[in-house]
Coordinates of C-alpha atoms and ligand atoms in Angstrom, one line a residue:
M1 CA 98.0 164.0 108.9
A2 CA 98.7 163.1 105.4
I3 CA 102.5 163.6 106.6
L4 CA 102.3 161.3 109.5
I5 CA 100.4 158.5 107.3
I6 CA 102.9 158.8 104.8
S7 CA 105.9 158.5 107.3
T8 CA 104.4 155.7 109.1
I9 CA 103.7 153.5 105.9
F10 CA 107.3 154.5 104.5
F11 CA 108.9 153.6 108.2
T12 CA 106.7 150.3 107.9
I13 CA 108.1 149.5 104.6
I14 CA 111.7 150.1 105.7
T15 CA 111.2 148.3 108.6
F16 CA 109.8 145.2 106.7
I17 CA 112.8 145.5 104.3
S18 CA 115.5 145.8 106.8
Y19 CA 113.8 142.7 109.0
S20 CA 113.7 140.7 105.7
I21 CA 117.4 141.3 104.5
W22 CA 118.7 140.5 108.2
R23 CA 116.5 137.5 108.4
R24 CA 117.9 136.2 105.3
H25 CA 121.5 137.0 106.0
A26 CA 120.9 134.8 109.2
I27 CA 119.1 132.0 107.4
F28 CA 121.7 132.0 104.4
K29 CA 124.6 131.6 107.0
L30 CA 123.1 128.3 108.4
R31 CA 124.3 126.0 105.6
S32 CA 127.9 126.8 105.8
S33 CA 127.8 127.2 109.7
I34 CA 126.7 123.2 109.8
G35 CA 129.3 122.6 107.3
I36 CA 127.0 121.5 104.2
P37 CA 128.2 122.7 100.8
G38 CA 126.2 123.7 97.9
P39 CA 126.1 126.3 95.3
P40 CA 126.5 130.1 96.1
V41 CA 123.5 131.7 97.5
H42 CA 121.6 134.7 95.9
W43 CA 120.5 137.2 98.8
L44 CA 117.1 137.3 97.5
W45 CA 116.1 134.1 95.7
G46 CA 118.3 131.9 97.6
N47 CA 119.0 129.3 95.0
L48 CA 116.1 129.5 93.1
N49 CA 117.4 131.7 90.5
I50 CA 119.6 128.6 89.4
I51 CA 116.7 126.7 88.1
K52 CA 115.8 129.8 86.3
D53 CA 119.4 130.5 84.9
R54 CA 119.2 126.7 83.5
V55 CA 115.9 127.1 81.7
S56 CA 117.1 130.3 80.0
R57 CA 120.6 128.7 79.2
L58 CA 119.6 125.2 78.1
G59 CA 115.8 126.1 77.0
Y60 CA 114.4 123.7 79.5
N61 CA 114.9 122.3 83.1
D62 CA 116.9 119.3 82.9
T63 CA 116.7 118.4 86.6
T64 CA 117.4 114.9 85.8
Q65 CA 121.1 116.0 85.1
W66 CA 121.0 118.7 87.7
H67 CA 121.0 116.6 90.8
P68 CA 123.6 114.0 89.6
T69 CA 126.1 116.8 88.8
L70 CA 125.6 118.7 92.1
H71 CA 125.8 115.2 93.9
T72 CA 129.2 114.8 91.9
K73 CA 130.4 118.7 92.7
Y74 CA 129.3 119.1 96.2
G75 CA 129.5 115.1 97.5
P76 CA 126.6 112.8 99.0
I77 CA 125.3 115.7 101.2
F78 CA 124.4 119.1 100.0
G79 CA 122.2 122.2 100.4
L80 CA 119.9 124.3 98.4
Y81 CA 117.8 127.2 99.3
C82 CA 114.5 127.0 97.9
G83 CA 113.5 130.5 98.7
T84 CA 114.5 130.8 102.1
Q85 CA 114.0 127.1 103.0
L86 CA 117.1 124.8 103.6
H87 CA 116.7 121.7 101.4
I88 CA 119.4 119.3 102.2
T89 CA 119.8 116.3 99.6
V90 CA 121.2 113.2 100.9
S91 CA 122.5 110.1 98.8
E92 CA 124.6 107.6 101.0
E93 CA 122.4 104.6 102.0
E94 CA 123.3 104.8 105.6
D95 CA 122.2 108.4 105.9
I96 CA 118.7 107.5 103.8
K97 CA 118.2 104.8 106.3
E98 CA 118.9 106.9 109.4
I99 CA 116.8 109.5 108.4
F100 CA 113.8 107.8 106.6
I101 CA 113.6 105.0 108.4
Q102 CA 115.4 104.6 111.9
N103 CA 114.8 108.1 113.0
F104 CA 111.2 108.5 111.5
S105 CA 109.9 110.1 114.4
N106 CA 112.0 113.1 113.9
F107 CA 111.4 113.0 110.0
S108 CA 107.7 111.8 109.8
D109 CA 106.3 115.0 107.9
R110 CA 106.3 115.7 104.1
M111 CA 107.4 119.5 103.4
T112 CA 104.2 121.3 102.5
P113 CA 104.6 124.8 101.0
D114 CA 103.0 127.1 103.3
I115 CA 100.5 128.1 100.9
F116 CA 99.0 124.6 100.5
G117 CA 98.0 124.8 103.8
M118 CA 94.8 126.5 102.2
N119 CA 94.1 123.5 99.9
Q120 CA 91.9 120.6 100.1
L121 CA 94.5 118.1 100.8
N122 CA 95.5 118.8 104.6
Q123 CA 93.8 115.6 105.8
S124 CA 95.1 113.7 103.1
L125 CA 98.2 111.3 103.3
L126 CA 99.8 113.7 101.0
Q127 CA 100.0 116.6 103.3
N128 CA 98.9 115.4 106.7
T129 CA 101.4 115.4 109.5
Y130 CA 102.1 113.0 112.3
A131 CA 100.7 115.4 114.8
T132 CA 97.7 115.8 112.4
G133 CA 97.1 112.0 112.3
W134 CA 98.8 110.7 109.5
K135 CA 99.4 107.4 111.1
H136 CA 95.9 106.9 111.8
T137 CA 94.9 107.9 108.3
R138 CA 97.8 105.5 106.8
S139 CA 96.5 102.6 108.7
A140 CA 92.9 103.2 107.6
I141 CA 93.8 103.6 104.0
A142 CA 96.7 101.1 103.7
P143 CA 94.2 97.6 103.7
I144 CA 92.1 99.3 100.4
F145 CA 95.2 98.7 98.2
S146 CA 95.7 95.0 99.4
T147 CA 95.8 92.4 96.8
G148 CA 92.3 91.2 97.2
K149 CA 91.2 94.6 96.2
M150 CA 93.3 95.4 93.3
K151 CA 92.2 91.8 92.0
A152 CA 88.6 92.8 92.3
M153 CA 89.4 96.2 90.4
H154 CA 91.5 94.7 87.9
E155 CA 88.5 94.0 85.3
T156 CA 87.6 97.6 85.2
L157 CA 91.0 98.5 84.6
V158 CA 91.3 96.5 81.7
S159 CA 88.2 97.5 80.4
K160 CA 89.8 101.1 80.1
I161 CA 92.9 99.5 78.4
D162 CA 90.9 97.9 75.9
I163 CA 89.6 101.7 75.0
F164 CA 93.4 102.8 75.0
L165 CA 94.0 100.0 72.2
E166 CA 91.4 100.7 70.3
V167 CA 91.9 104.3 70.0
L168 CA 95.7 103.6 69.1
K169 CA 94.7 101.0 66.4
E170 CA 92.2 103.6 65.1
K171 CA 95.3 106.3 64.8
S172 CA 97.8 104.2 63.5
S173 CA 95.7 102.5 60.8
S174 CA 95.4 105.8 59.2
G175 CA 99.2 106.3 59.1
Q176 CA 99.2 109.4 61.2
K177 CA 102.1 110.2 63.9
W178 CA 100.6 112.0 67.0
D179 CA 102.1 112.6 70.6
I180 CA 101.3 109.1 72.5
F181 CA 102.1 110.6 75.7
E182 CA 98.8 112.1 75.9
N183 CA 97.2 108.8 75.1
F184 CA 98.8 107.3 78.4
Q185 CA 97.6 110.5 80.3
S186 CA 94.0 110.1 79.3
L187 CA 94.2 106.2 79.9
S188 CA 95.5 107.4 83.3
L189 CA 92.7 109.7 84.2
D190 CA 90.0 107.2 82.8
I191 CA 91.3 104.6 85.2
I192 CA 92.0 106.7 88.3
G193 CA 88.6 108.5 87.5
K194 CA 86.8 105.1 87.7
C195 CA 88.6 103.3 90.3
A196 CA 89.3 106.3 92.7
F197 CA 86.5 108.7 91.8
A198 CA 83.9 106.3 90.8
I199 CA 83.1 108.1 87.7
D200 CA 82.9 106.9 84.2
S201 CA 85.0 109.6 82.4
N202 CA 85.6 109.3 78.8
C203 CA 88.8 111.2 78.4
Q204 CA 90.3 108.8 76.0
R205 CA 87.8 109.5 73.3
D206 CA 86.7 112.9 74.2
R207 CA 89.0 115.6 75.0
T208 CA 86.3 118.0 76.3
D209 CA 85.3 115.6 79.0
L210 CA 84.9 117.8 82.1
F211 CA 86.8 115.2 84.1
Y212 CA 89.9 115.6 81.5
V213 CA 89.5 119.3 81.1
Q214 CA 89.6 119.8 85.2
A215 CA 92.2 117.4 86.2
R216 CA 94.8 118.7 83.2
K217 CA 94.1 122.2 84.4
F218 CA 94.9 121.5 87.8
V219 CA 98.2 119.4 87.4
G220 CA 99.1 122.2 84.8
A221 CA 98.7 124.7 87.7
V222 CA 101.0 122.9 90.1
D223 CA 104.2 124.3 88.3
L224 CA 107.1 126.3 89.6
K225 CA 107.8 127.9 86.7
K226 CA 104.1 128.7 85.6
S227 CA 102.3 129.7 88.8
W228 CA 103.5 133.0 90.3
I229 CA 102.1 132.4 94.0
L230 CA 104.3 129.3 94.6
P231 CA 107.7 130.9 94.1
V232 CA 106.5 134.1 95.5
S233 CA 105.5 132.6 98.8
L234 CA 108.9 130.6 99.0
I235 CA 110.9 133.8 98.4
L236 CA 108.9 136.0 100.7
P237 CA 107.3 133.7 103.7
E238 CA 107.3 137.2 105.9
L239 CA 104.3 137.6 103.9
S240 CA 102.6 134.3 104.4
W241 CA 99.2 135.7 105.5
L242 CA 99.1 137.6 102.2
W243 CA 100.1 134.8 100.1
R244 CA 97.4 132.5 102.0
F245 CA 94.8 135.1 101.4
L246 CA 95.7 135.5 97.9
Y247 CA 95.7 131.8 97.4
K248 CA 91.9 131.6 97.1
F249 CA 92.4 133.7 93.7
S250 CA 95.1 131.8 92.4
D251 CA 95.3 129.2 89.3
L252 CA 95.8 126.7 91.8
S253 CA 92.8 127.2 93.7
A254 CA 90.9 127.8 90.7
A255 CA 91.7 124.4 89.3
E256 CA 91.5 122.7 92.4
L257 CA 87.6 123.6 93.5
P258 CA 85.9 121.9 90.8
L259 CA 87.4 118.6 91.1
V260 CA 86.7 118.8 95.0
K261 CA 83.0 120.0 94.3
G262 CA 82.5 117.1 91.8
L263 CA 84.0 114.6 94.5
V264 CA 81.9 115.9 97.5
D265 CA 78.5 115.7 95.0
L266 CA 79.6 112.1 94.2
Y267 CA 80.4 111.2 98.0
D268 CA 76.7 112.8 99.0
R269 CA 74.9 110.7 96.2
R270 CA 76.7 107.7 97.3
R271 CA 76.1 108.3 101.0
A272 CA 72.5 108.7 100.0
G273 CA 72.5 105.3 98.9
E274 CA 72.4 106.2 95.1
G275 CA 74.3 103.9 92.6
G276 CA 77.4 101.7 93.3
N277 CA 76.9 101.1 97.2
D278 CA 78.4 97.5 96.4
S279 CA 81.3 98.5 93.9
T280 CA 84.8 98.1 94.5
D281 CA 86.2 101.7 93.6
L282 CA 88.5 103.5 96.1
L283 CA 86.1 105.9 97.1
N284 CA 83.4 103.1 98.4
L285 CA 86.3 101.6 100.1
L286 CA 87.1 104.9 101.8
I287 CA 83.3 105.4 102.5
R288 CA 83.2 101.8 104.1
R289 CA 86.0 102.7 106.5
E290 CA 84.0 105.9 107.4
T291 CA 80.9 104.1 108.2
I292 CA 83.0 101.7 111.0
G293 CA 84.3 105.1 112.5
K294 CA 88.0 104.9 111.0
M295 CA 87.8 107.7 108.9
T296 CA 85.8 111.1 108.6
Q297 CA 83.9 112.7 105.8
R298 CA 86.7 114.7 105.0
E299 CA 89.6 112.4 105.1
V300 CA 87.3 110.3 102.6
I301 CA 87.2 113.3 100.2
E302 CA 90.5 114.6 100.6
N303 CA 92.0 111.0 100.1
C304 CA 90.3 110.5 97.2
F305 CA 91.6 113.8 95.7
A306 CA 95.0 112.9 96.6
F307 CA 94.7 109.7 94.6
L308 CA 94.3 111.5 91.6
I309 CA 96.7 113.9 92.2
A310 CA 99.4 111.3 93.2
G311 CA 98.6 108.3 91.0
Y312 CA 97.5 110.3 87.5
E313 CA 100.7 111.5 86.2
T314 CA 102.8 109.4 88.2
T315 CA 101.3 106.3 86.4
S316 CA 101.2 107.9 83.1
T317 CA 104.6 109.2 82.7
A318 CA 106.2 105.7 84.1
M319 CA 104.1 103.9 81.5
M320 CA 105.2 106.4 78.8
F321 CA 108.8 106.1 79.5
S322 CA 108.7 102.1 79.6
A323 CA 106.9 102.3 76.1
Y324 CA 109.8 104.5 74.6
L325 CA 112.6 102.5 76.4
L326 CA 110.9 99.3 74.6
A327 CA 110.7 101.0 71.3
E328 CA 114.4 102.3 71.7
Y329 CA 115.8 98.6 72.7
P330 CA 114.0 96.2 70.3
I331 CA 115.9 93.1 71.9
V332 CA 114.1 93.8 75.3
Q333 CA 110.9 94.4 73.4
Q334 CA 111.1 90.9 71.6
K335 CA 112.0 89.0 74.9
L336 CA 109.1 90.8 76.6
Y337 CA 106.8 89.6 73.7
E338 CA 108.1 86.2 73.7
E339 CA 107.1 86.0 77.6
I340 CA 103.5 87.7 76.9
K341 CA 103.0 85.4 73.9
K342 CA 103.4 82.1 76.0
T343 CA 101.6 83.6 79.1
K344 CA 98.5 84.1 76.9
E345 CA 98.7 80.7 75.5
N346 CA 99.0 79.1 78.6
A347 CA 96.9 81.2 81.0
G348 CA 95.6 84.1 79.3
L349 CA 96.3 87.7 80.2
N350 CA 94.9 87.8 83.7
Y351 CA 95.7 89.6 87.1
D352 CA 97.7 86.3 88.3
S353 CA 99.3 85.3 85.2
I354 CA 100.3 89.2 84.6
H355 CA 101.7 89.1 88.2
N356 CA 103.6 86.1 87.6
M357 CA 105.7 87.3 84.4
K358 CA 109.2 87.3 85.8
Y359 CA 110.6 89.4 82.6
L360 CA 107.7 91.8 83.0
D361 CA 108.6 92.3 86.5
C362 CA 112.2 93.3 85.5
V363 CA 111.1 95.6 82.6
Y364 CA 108.8 97.5 85.2
K365 CA 111.6 98.0 88.0
E366 CA 114.3 98.6 85.2
S367 CA 111.8 101.4 83.5
L368 CA 111.4 103.1 87.0
R369 CA 115.0 102.7 87.7
F370 CA 116.2 104.4 84.6
Y371 CA 113.5 107.0 84.4
P372 CA 111.9 107.4 88.3
P373 CA 108.7 109.7 87.5
T374 CA 108.9 111.7 90.7
T375 CA 111.7 114.3 91.8
H376 CA 111.6 116.3 95.5
F377 CA 108.7 114.6 96.6
T378 CA 110.7 112.1 98.9
N379 CA 111.2 114.7 101.3
R380 CA 110.9 115.1 105.2
V381 CA 110.8 118.1 107.5
C382 CA 113.4 117.7 110.3
L383 CA 111.1 118.5 113.4
N384 CA 114.3 118.9 115.8
D385 CA 117.8 119.5 115.5
M386 CA 119.4 116.4 115.0
T387 CA 122.9 114.9 114.8
I388 CA 123.1 112.0 112.2
R389 CA 126.6 110.2 111.7
G390 CA 128.4 113.6 112.5
Q391 CA 126.4 115.7 110.4
I392 CA 123.7 118.1 112.4
Y393 CA 120.5 118.9 110.8
P394 CA 118.8 121.9 111.8
E395 CA 115.2 122.1 113.0
D396 CA 112.7 122.9 110.2
S397 CA 115.1 122.1 107.3
T398 CA 114.0 119.5 104.5
L399 CA 115.6 116.3 104.1
K400 CA 115.5 114.8 100.4
V401 CA 116.4 112.2 98.6
Q402 CA 116.6 112.2 94.4
P403 CA 115.5 108.8 93.1
Y404 CA 117.3 109.4 89.8
T405 CA 120.6 110.4 91.7
I406 CA 120.5 107.1 93.5
H407 CA 119.6 105.2 90.4
R408 CA 122.3 106.4 88.1
N409 CA 125.1 106.4 90.6
P410 CA 127.7 103.8 89.7
A411 CA 128.3 102.9 93.4
N412 CA 124.7 101.6 93.3
W413 CA 124.4 100.4 90.0
E414 CA 126.8 98.8 87.2
S415 CA 126.6 100.8 84.0
P416 CA 123.5 102.8 85.3
D417 CA 123.1 104.6 82.1
E418 CA 122.2 101.5 80.3
F419 CA 118.6 100.0 80.3
Q420 CA 119.3 96.4 81.2
P421 CA 116.2 94.7 82.4
E422 CA 118.2 91.4 83.4
R423 CA 120.0 93.2 86.0
F424 CA 116.9 92.7 88.2
E425 CA 116.7 88.8 87.5
N426 CA 118.4 87.9 90.6
W427 CA 118.0 91.1 92.7
E428 CA 117.6 90.6 96.1
E429 CA 114.6 93.1 96.8
K430 CA 115.2 93.3 100.6
S431 CA 118.9 94.1 100.8
S432 CA 118.8 96.5 98.1
S433 CA 115.8 98.2 98.2
L434 CA 117.6 101.8 99.4
K435 CA 119.2 101.5 95.8
W436 CA 115.8 101.4 94.0
I437 CA 113.3 103.7 95.5
P438 CA 111.0 105.2 92.9
F439 CA 107.9 104.7 95.4
G440 CA 110.2 106.7 98.3
V441 CA 111.5 105.5 101.6
G442 CA 110.5 104.0 104.8
P443 CA 106.8 104.2 106.5
R444 CA 105.7 106.9 104.1
Y445 CA 106.5 105.2 100.8
C446 CA 103.9 105.5 98.3
V447 CA 100.7 103.7 99.6
G448 CA 99.4 103.4 96.0
M449 CA 102.3 101.3 94.7
R450 CA 100.5 98.2 94.2
F451 CA 97.8 99.9 92.1
A452 CA 100.7 101.3 89.9
E453 CA 102.0 98.2 89.5
M454 CA 99.1 96.5 88.4
E455 CA 98.2 99.6 86.0
F456 CA 101.4 99.5 84.6
K457 CA 102.0 95.7 84.0
T458 CA 98.7 95.3 82.4
T459 CA 99.0 98.4 80.2
I460 CA 102.2 97.3 79.0
A461 CA 101.8 93.5 78.4
K462 CA 98.4 94.4 76.5
L463 CA 100.3 97.2 74.5
L464 CA 103.0 94.7 73.6
D465 CA 100.4 91.9 72.9
T466 CA 98.9 94.3 70.1
F467 CA 101.7 96.4 68.6
E468 CA 105.3 96.2 68.0
L469 CA 107.0 99.6 68.9
S470 CA 109.5 101.6 67.1
L471 CA 111.1 104.8 67.6
V472 CA 110.1 107.3 64.5
P473 CA 113.4 107.9 62.5
G474 CA 114.9 111.3 62.5
D475 CA 112.8 112.5 65.7
P476 CA 114.7 113.8 68.7
P477 CA 115.5 111.9 71.7
M478 CA 113.4 112.0 74.3
I479 CA 114.3 114.3 77.2
P480 CA 112.3 114.2 80.7
E481 CA 111.7 117.5 82.4
T482 CA 110.3 118.4 85.6
N483 CA 107.3 120.6 87.0
G484 CA 109.2 120.5 90.3
V485 CA 107.7 117.1 91.4
I486 CA 106.8 114.9 87.9
F487 CA 109.1 114.4 85.1
R488 CA 107.2 114.6 81.8
P489 CA 108.9 114.3 78.3
R490 CA 110.0 117.7 77.2
S491 CA 108.5 117.5 73.6
P492 CA 105.7 115.2 72.1
V493 CA 107.0 111.6 71.9
R494 CA 105.6 109.8 68.5
L495 CA 106.5 106.2 68.3
N496 CA 105.4 103.9 65.3
L497 CA 102.9 101.3 66.4
K498 CA 102.8 97.9 63.8
L499 CA 99.8 96.2 64.6
R500 CA 100.8 92.4 65.1
I501 CA 98.5 90.0 63.5
Ligands
HEM1 C1 104.4 104.8 89.2 C2 103.3 105.2 89.7 C3 103.9 106.1 91.1 C4 104.8 106.4 91.4 C5 106.4 106.7 91.0 C6 104.8 107.2 92.8 C7 105.6 107.6 93.7 C8 105.5 108.0 94.8 C9 106.1 108.7 95.8 C10 108.0 108.9 95.2 C11 105.8 109.2 96.9 C12 106.6 109.8 98.2 C13 107.0 108.6 99.1 C14 108.2 109.0 99.9 O1 108.0 110.4 100.5 O2 108.9 108.3 100.6 C15 104.3 108.7 96.9 C16 103.6 109.0 97.9 C17 102.5 108.9 97.7 N1 101.6 108.4 96.5 FE1 102.5 107.4 95.0 N2 103.3 106.9 93.2 C18 102.7 106.5 92.3 C19 101.5 105.9 92.0 C20 100.3 106.2 93.0 C21 99.1 106.0 92.8 C22 98.4 105.3 91.5 C23 98.4 106.1 93.9 C24 97.0 106.1 94.4 C25 96.2 105.4 93.8 C26 99.6 107.0 94.9 C27 99.4 107.5 96.1 C28 100.2 107.8 96.8 C29 99.7 108.8 98.1 C30 98.3 108.9 98.6 C31 101.5 109.3 98.8 C32 101.3 109.8 100.1 C33 101.7 108.4 101.1 C34 102.0 108.9 102.6 O3 102.6 109.8 102.8 O4 101.5 108.2 103.3 N3 100.8 106.9 93.8 N4 104.3 108.1 95.7

C-alpha cells in the first residue's frame, strides 16, 4: 500500500513537472512566432531573472533606464515574459492610440496578478473588468472628482498642508538634515485619509498613528522584490489554487485587512448617521451615489480603498521629485517663486488663483514628464487575438506603455533629459497628449487626476512661498527606483530649507 501511495505521488510530481516544462516551452515560443523581439528567455523564470540580475549588478533596480535601453535595443515594440505572462511594450503614438483608445473594447481591462483576485479590490476601478462592470463604476465615480467637488475639498487639503509647513519649519530651524520624502508621504497620507477615508489622521506628527503604520505596511508589502507570493505565483501559475489559498496568510493580505476593516467600520458609522453626513469627503460622496442606487456597498468600500492605494504614493512621489528638481534648478525655482508672490499679493493663494498660475502649471507638467511616478501600471489585457498595424497581439498577452520611455524619447521631446518647464508654455494639450502620459491613456486614464493636480500645485505653491529650497552639497544625486509600480527615491533625500521672511 505504502509503495502504491509513494509511486502515485512520485508519478504525479513527474507528470506535473513535465507538463509545466512542456507548457513553458510552448508559451516561450510564442513571442518569436509573432515576430516580437526581446531579451533571451530563461526556461523557468521567463525574463523575471533580468530584474534580479540588474539588482545584484547595480545594487538597485534602475527601471527608469532599463526600459529606454530595451527600447533602443529592440525597437518600439518588444516583449518580456513576466513569469509565464507575455508583456508587450509599445511606444509609437499610432500603436498607443490604436490599442488604448481606438480598440478599447478589446483592451479594456488592466492586468491583475491572479492572486490579487483574493484581495479587496475586485470591485474597484483599479481591478474590475469591463465584464464585471468597470464602465458602470467609472461613470458612477467620475462625477465625484468634478471641479466643484475639488473646490469644496480644497480647504481641508490646505489645513493638512499647513501642518506640513509647520513641521518643516520646526525641523529646519534646529539646523538638522533629514529625509524630506517622509514628510511628503505623511502629508499625502493625511490628505487622502481625510479626503477619501474621512479620518482625521495625524501621520505628519505621529509616526505611530495607526493609519500611518497600516498604510505604510501595506505599500511596503506590494513589492515584487520583497513579496515571495507575487513572483512565485507569476512563475508557477499552474499552482494558482495553492497561491490563492496561501494569499490569506501572506504579508499582503495581513497588511490589507486592518485597512479594509477600518473602512467598513467607518462606512457603518456613516450609514448609521454618525458624524460627517454632510461633509464633502470622497467616502460620503460615494455613499450618496449608493443611496441613489448607482453603487453597491462593496463598490463604495473597495473604491475608497483604491483611492488610498492609487493616490497616496503616486502623489507624494510626484511632489518629492518636483521639490528636488526645484532645488536642483534654482532659476526655475526663482521664476516660480516670483509668480507665487505676485499671485499672493493680487488674490491670495486659493483654489482659483493656484489653478490659474501659468508657470506653476508648466512646472507641474514638466516635473511629471521628467519623473513620471508610475511604471508598468498603464497596461491592458488583450481579450482576443488582434492584428494592429501588421502586428499580431495574442489573446491574454498584456500590452503596456511606459511613461518614462515616452517622456524621454528625443522623437517626442526636444532635449528630453533637460528639465525645462518653458516647453509647456505653448503646448497644445490635445494634439500631443500621447507624448505626455503620467496619468495613463484612453478611457481608463487616472480618475483622480484632478485631485492629484490640486494637491500637487497647492503643496508646491505653499512650500515655495515659505521656503527657498537647495540641494545639500556633497549629497549623492537622487535616483528613482521602482517597486514594480511606483518610483521612489532610492536613498533618503535631504534638502536645505531656508525660511523666507
Ligand atoms: C500624481 C499622482 C498620480 C499619478 C501619477 C497617477 C497615475 C495613474 C496611472 C498611470 C493610472 C493608470 C491609467 C491607465 O491605465 O491608463 C492611474 C489609475 C488610477 N488612479 Fe491615479 N495617479 C495619481 C493620483 C491618483 C489619486 C490622487 C487618485 C484617487 C484619489 C487616483 C486614483 C486612480 C484610480 C482609481 C485609477 C484606476 C482608474 C480606472 O482604471 O478606471 N490616482 N493613475
